[in-house]
Amino acid sequence: MDYAGKVAWITGASSGIGAALARELAARGAHVILSGRDEARLAEVAADCGETLLLPFDVRDDAALAEATAKAIGWKGHVDIAFANAGISQRSRALKTDMQVYRDIIAVDLTAQIAFTQGLIGHMAERGSGALGFISSIAGKVGVPMRTAYCAAKFGLAGYADALRGELSQTGVTVHTIYPGSVATNVSRNALTADGAQRGKSDPAIDNGIPADVAARQMLDDIAAGTREIIVAEGGEKAMGELRRTPDALFDQVANMVANGYMEKLEAAQ
């Protein structure tokens, strides 16, 4: 994929991986649409990205999402690439964690990202082209202690992406699930604790992790190469992700099922 001239929409674009993706996409000639809750921080990212469209909103607000989707498509007439990136992490034991923490993390990291995607797939499928990038996590491949809500959401996002990849396999729309390990962002500081409060401090592993701009370059290079599962990690985290990597042959098997009428047969039987 050549990113020059493409329109890319990123949620969670005000910092971290989202901001790094925006800057790297702009450097490769893409037009970027930036979404997040903090318009001032989005504007700071936009200052590095040339011509941009800012669409600030809360991803949990369905009406705001629908309005933003219409504006995103209307800006240049299409959206070529979408990154479901917005998310909140967690640092608390399951035995001590309020149920509301689970609801809040799943609402942002899973349900809202599905809603974001559902608003775009019809547009992309009708055009016969597009790419969807889902920012999961190594914690979406391997259950990691102190992150039960986060793991549930990120595993769920990966499952949605895998099923969607099969459904869209004959449309020209590609689906890429991205599994970052420790990337140097504010993810630990912004993580929720057992009572839903923001943690406010980082982890050494995150502080010493892969620079966000380096991670973004790998993600975009791998999407351009057509890689369906993208593991962005080092050391033990990379080894864990690779142990759980889905074989390409399995993705091909599901795509072949769809090509041979699997969905139509199920619909006819209903």
Short mmCIF file of C-alpha atoms in Angstrom, two decimals:
data_model
loop_
_atom_site.label_atom_id
_atom_site.label_comp_id
_atom_site.label_asym_id
_atom_site.label_seq_id
_atom_site.Cartn_x
_atom_site.Cartn_y
_atom_site.Cartn_z
CA MET A 1 0.00 0.00 0.00
CA ASP A 2 1.15 3.49 -0.89
CA TYR A 3 -0.16 5.86 1.79
CA ALA A 4 0.26 9.00 -0.32
CA GLY A 5 -3.10 10.66 -0.87
CA LYS A 6 -4.96 8.16 1.32
CA VAL A 7 -7.38 9.35 4.01
CA ALA A 8 -6.69 7.78 7.41
CA TRP A 9 -8.90 8.17 10.50
CA ILE A 10 -7.44 7.41 13.93
CA THR A 11 -9.24 7.21 17.27
CA GLY A 12 -7.24 7.93 20.40
CA ALA A 13 -5.06 10.24 18.29
CA SER A 14 -4.16 12.82 20.93
CA SER A 15 -1.16 10.91 22.32
CA GLY A 16 0.84 7.70 22.30
CA ILE A 17 0.46 5.23 19.46
CA GLY A 18 -2.42 7.17 17.90
CA ALA A 19 -0.42 10.40 17.69
CA ALA A 20 2.63 8.53 16.37
CA LEU A 21 0.53 6.87 13.67
CA ALA A 22 -0.90 10.25 12.66
CA ARG A 23 2.54 11.83 12.31
CA GLU A 24 3.96 8.86 10.40
CA LEU A 25 0.96 8.68 8.06
CA ALA A 26 1.26 12.40 7.35
CA ALA A 27 4.98 11.99 6.66
CA ARG A 28 4.07 9.34 4.09
CA GLY A 29 1.66 11.69 2.35
CA ALA A 30 -1.67 10.66 3.88
CA HIS A 31 -4.47 13.01 4.89
CA VAL A 32 -5.25 12.32 8.54
CA ILE A 33 -8.42 12.61 10.58
CA LEU A 34 -7.76 12.85 14.31
CA SER A 35 -10.27 11.88 16.97
CA GLY A 36 -10.12 11.90 20.75
CA ARG A 37 -11.76 13.74 23.62
CA ASP A 38 -9.19 16.54 24.07
CA GLU A 39 -9.39 18.97 21.15
CA ALA A 40 -6.39 21.01 22.33
CA ARG A 41 -4.12 17.95 22.37
CA LEU A 42 -5.44 16.85 18.98
CA ALA A 43 -4.55 20.30 17.64
CA GLU A 44 -0.98 19.85 18.91
CA VAL A 45 -0.69 16.60 16.94
CA ALA A 46 -2.34 18.19 13.91
CA ALA A 47 0.34 20.90 13.87
CA ASP A 48 2.81 18.20 12.78
CA CYS A 49 0.55 16.62 10.19
CA GLY A 50 -0.21 19.15 7.48
CA GLU A 51 -3.79 19.17 6.23
CA THR A 52 -5.92 17.42 8.84
CA LEU A 53 -9.48 17.14 10.05
CA LEU A 54 -10.13 17.25 13.80
CA LEU A 55 -13.18 15.34 15.01
CA PRO A 56 -13.13 15.46 18.82
CA PHE A 57 -15.75 13.33 20.56
CA ASP A 58 -16.19 10.64 23.19
CA VAL A 59 -16.09 7.25 21.45
CA ARG A 60 -18.87 6.01 23.76
CA ASP A 61 -21.32 8.63 22.43
CA ASP A 62 -23.18 6.92 19.58
CA ALA A 63 -24.78 10.12 18.27
CA ALA A 64 -21.44 11.95 18.23
CA LEU A 65 -19.83 8.96 16.50
CA ALA A 66 -22.49 8.92 13.77
CA GLU A 67 -22.02 12.67 13.19
CA ALA A 68 -18.23 12.29 13.11
CA THR A 69 -18.45 9.40 10.63
CA ALA A 70 -20.50 11.47 8.22
CA LYS A 71 -18.00 14.33 8.49
CA ALA A 72 -15.01 11.98 8.07
CA ILE A 73 -16.41 10.44 4.87
CA GLY A 74 -17.55 13.83 3.58
CA TRP A 75 -14.16 15.54 4.05
CA LYS A 76 -12.51 13.97 1.00
CA GLY A 77 -15.39 11.77 -0.12
CA HIS A 78 -14.00 8.58 1.40
CA VAL A 79 -12.00 7.01 4.22
CA ASP A 80 -9.27 4.62 3.09
CA ILE A 81 -7.74 3.53 6.38
CA ALA A 82 -9.18 3.44 9.90
CA PHE A 83 -7.37 2.70 13.14
CA ALA A 84 -9.48 1.56 16.11
CA ASN A 85 -6.93 2.69 18.67
CA ALA A 86 -8.66 4.42 21.60
CA GLY A 87 -8.24 2.51 24.82
CA ILE A 88 -7.70 2.45 28.58
CA SER A 89 -5.51 -0.02 30.42
CA GLN A 90 -5.76 -1.41 33.95
CA ARG A 91 -3.57 -2.14 36.95
CA SER A 92 -5.55 -4.01 39.61
CA ARG A 93 -6.20 -7.50 40.93
CA ALA A 94 -9.46 -9.09 39.81
CA LEU A 95 -10.26 -9.93 43.45
CA LYS A 96 -10.26 -6.21 44.31
CA THR A 97 -11.66 -4.65 41.14
CA ASP A 98 -15.08 -2.98 41.02
CA MET A 99 -17.38 -4.32 38.32
CA GLN A 100 -17.76 -0.80 36.96
CA VAL A 101 -14.08 -0.85 35.98
CA TYR A 102 -14.81 -3.84 33.73
CA ARG A 103 -17.78 -2.05 32.21
CA ASP A 104 -15.82 1.15 31.59
CA ILE A 105 -12.80 -0.53 30.00
CA ILE A 106 -14.87 -2.81 27.79
CA ALA A 107 -17.04 0.16 26.73
CA VAL A 108 -14.02 2.11 25.48
CA ASP A 109 -11.60 -0.62 24.37
CA LEU A 110 -14.10 -2.98 22.74
CA THR A 111 -17.68 -1.81 22.23
CA ALA A 112 -16.79 1.70 21.07
CA GLN A 113 -14.14 0.42 18.66
CA ILE A 114 -16.63 -2.02 17.17
CA ALA A 115 -19.14 0.82 16.75
CA PHE A 116 -16.46 2.97 15.08
CA THR A 117 -15.72 0.17 12.62
CA GLN A 118 -19.35 -0.72 11.93
CA GLY A 119 -19.91 2.84 10.78
CA LEU A 120 -17.22 2.49 8.11
CA ILE A 121 -17.33 -1.05 6.75
CA GLY A 122 -20.34 -0.49 4.51
CA HIS A 123 -18.64 2.54 2.97
CA MET A 124 -15.39 0.64 2.41
CA ALA A 125 -17.04 -2.52 1.08
CA GLU A 126 -19.12 -0.50 -1.37
CA ARG A 127 -15.94 1.16 -2.69
CA GLY A 128 -14.18 -2.22 -2.85
CA SER A 129 -11.13 -1.02 -0.96
CA GLY A 130 -9.91 0.00 2.47
CA ALA A 131 -7.82 -1.11 5.41
CA LEU A 132 -8.84 -1.52 9.04
CA GLY A 133 -6.23 -1.52 11.80
CA PHE A 134 -7.21 -2.76 15.25
CA ILE A 135 -4.84 -1.90 18.09
CA SER A 136 -5.09 -4.87 20.42
CA SER A 137 -2.14 -5.77 22.69
CA ILE A 138 0.12 -8.64 23.65
CA ALA A 139 -2.44 -8.71 26.50
CA GLY A 140 -4.96 -9.54 23.76
CA LYS A 141 -2.98 -12.70 23.03
CA VAL A 142 -1.81 -13.71 26.52
CA GLY A 143 -3.70 -13.27 29.78
CA VAL A 144 -1.59 -10.87 31.87
CA PRO A 145 -2.14 -10.49 35.65
CA MET A 146 -3.47 -7.14 36.92
CA ARG A 147 -5.19 -6.56 33.56
CA THR A 148 -8.23 -8.87 33.51
CA ALA A 149 -10.59 -6.20 32.16
CA TYR A 150 -8.04 -4.99 29.63
CA CYS A 151 -7.30 -8.54 28.48
CA ALA A 152 -11.02 -9.28 28.11
CA ALA A 153 -11.48 -6.19 25.93
CA LYS A 154 -8.36 -6.70 23.82
CA PHE A 155 -9.02 -10.42 23.28
CA GLY A 156 -12.56 -9.43 22.28
CA LEU A 157 -11.33 -6.82 19.82
CA ALA A 158 -9.04 -9.41 18.22
CA GLY A 159 -11.93 -11.86 17.93
CA TYR A 160 -14.14 -9.28 16.26
CA ALA A 161 -11.31 -8.40 13.86
CA ASP A 162 -10.67 -12.04 12.95
CA ALA A 163 -14.34 -12.71 12.22
CA LEU A 164 -14.66 -9.46 10.28
CA ARG A 165 -11.57 -10.30 8.23
CA GLY A 166 -13.30 -13.45 7.04
CA GLU A 167 -16.54 -11.65 6.23
CA LEU A 168 -14.76 -8.92 4.27
CA SER A 169 -12.25 -11.21 2.55
CA GLN A 170 -14.02 -10.99 -0.82
CA THR A 171 -14.64 -7.21 -0.73
CA GLY A 172 -11.16 -5.71 -1.15
CA VAL A 173 -11.13 -4.46 2.45
CA THR A 174 -8.19 -5.75 4.51
CA VAL A 175 -8.14 -6.26 8.28
CA HIS A 176 -4.97 -6.00 10.36
CA THR A 177 -4.81 -6.78 14.07
CA ILE A 178 -1.90 -5.14 15.86
CA TYR A 179 -0.46 -6.52 19.08
CA PRO A 180 1.89 -4.02 20.76
CA GLY A 181 3.97 -4.98 23.75
CA SER A 182 5.57 -2.29 25.90
CA VAL A 183 5.56 0.95 23.91
CA ALA A 184 6.74 4.18 25.55
CA THR A 185 3.41 5.99 26.07
CA ASN A 186 1.24 7.14 28.97
CA VAL A 187 -0.75 3.90 28.95
CA SER A 188 0.31 2.96 32.50
CA ARG A 189 -0.28 6.44 33.93
CA ASN A 190 -3.78 6.52 32.46
CA ALA A 191 -4.64 2.96 33.55
CA LEU A 192 -7.56 2.42 35.91
CA THR A 193 -7.06 1.01 39.39
CA ALA A 194 -9.44 -1.19 41.37
CA ASP A 195 -11.90 1.62 42.17
CA GLY A 196 -11.73 3.23 38.73
CA ALA A 197 -9.27 5.97 39.68
CA GLN A 198 -6.48 6.86 37.29
CA ARG A 199 -3.21 5.23 38.34
CA GLY A 200 -1.07 8.30 37.76
CA LYS A 201 2.32 6.59 37.48
CA SER A 202 4.12 4.55 34.87
CA ASP A 203 5.88 1.18 34.75
CA PRO A 204 9.61 0.82 34.04
CA ALA A 205 8.81 -1.64 31.24
CA ILE A 206 6.65 0.98 29.53
CA ASP A 207 9.11 3.82 30.11
CA ASN A 208 11.86 1.70 28.55
CA GLY A 209 9.64 0.31 25.81
CA ILE A 210 9.70 0.74 22.05
CA PRO A 211 9.50 4.43 21.08
CA ALA A 212 6.02 5.18 19.76
CA ASP A 213 7.35 6.49 16.44
CA VAL A 214 9.33 3.30 15.87
CA ALA A 215 6.26 1.20 16.67
CA ALA A 216 4.12 3.26 14.28
CA ARG A 217 6.60 2.79 11.44
CA GLN A 218 6.53 -0.99 11.88
CA MET A 219 2.73 -1.03 11.98
CA LEU A 220 2.43 0.92 8.74
CA ASP A 221 5.18 -1.07 7.01
CA ASP A 222 3.46 -4.34 7.95
CA ILE A 223 0.03 -3.14 6.84
CA ALA A 224 1.54 -2.05 3.53
CA ALA A 225 3.01 -5.56 3.20
CA GLY A 226 -0.41 -7.13 3.82
CA THR A 227 0.43 -8.68 7.19
CA ARG A 228 -2.75 -9.70 8.98
CA GLU A 229 -1.35 -10.13 12.50
CA ILE A 230 1.27 -7.55 13.46
CA ILE A 231 3.28 -8.14 16.63
CA VAL A 232 5.13 -5.03 17.77
CA ALA A 233 7.19 -6.14 20.73
CA GLU A 234 10.63 -7.10 21.94
CA GLY A 235 12.18 -9.80 24.13
CA GLY A 236 9.86 -11.95 26.20
CA GLU A 237 6.76 -10.06 25.08
CA LYS A 238 7.56 -10.75 21.45
CA ALA A 239 8.20 -14.43 22.25
CA MET A 240 4.80 -14.71 23.99
CA GLY A 241 3.04 -13.06 21.07
CA GLU A 242 4.73 -15.31 18.54
CA LEU A 243 3.73 -18.40 20.52
CA ARG A 244 0.11 -17.36 20.13
CA ARG A 245 0.35 -16.15 16.51
CA THR A 246 -2.50 -17.37 14.31
CA PRO A 247 -1.20 -19.32 11.29
CA ASP A 248 -1.87 -17.61 7.96
CA ALA A 249 -3.24 -20.95 6.75
CA LEU A 250 -6.11 -20.62 9.22
CA PHE A 251 -7.00 -17.14 7.97
CA ASP A 252 -6.89 -18.51 4.43
CA GLN A 253 -9.17 -21.39 5.40
CA VAL A 254 -11.80 -18.99 6.76
CA ALA A 255 -11.50 -16.79 3.66
CA ASN A 256 -12.03 -19.87 1.47
CA MET A 257 -15.16 -20.76 3.44
CA VAL A 258 -16.54 -17.30 2.70
CA ALA A 259 -15.53 -17.52 -0.97
CA ASN A 260 -17.40 -20.83 -1.21
CA GLY A 261 -20.67 -19.36 0.03
CA TYR A 262 -20.51 -20.10 3.76
CA MET A 263 -22.39 -16.95 4.77
CA GLU A 264 -25.01 -17.28 2.06
CA LYS A 265 -25.73 -20.86 3.10
CA LEU A 266 -26.21 -19.85 6.71
CA GLU A 267 -28.49 -16.96 5.73
CA ALA A 268 -30.57 -19.25 3.48
CA ALA A 269 -31.04 -21.67 6.38
CA GLN A 270 -32.46 -19.01 8.70
#
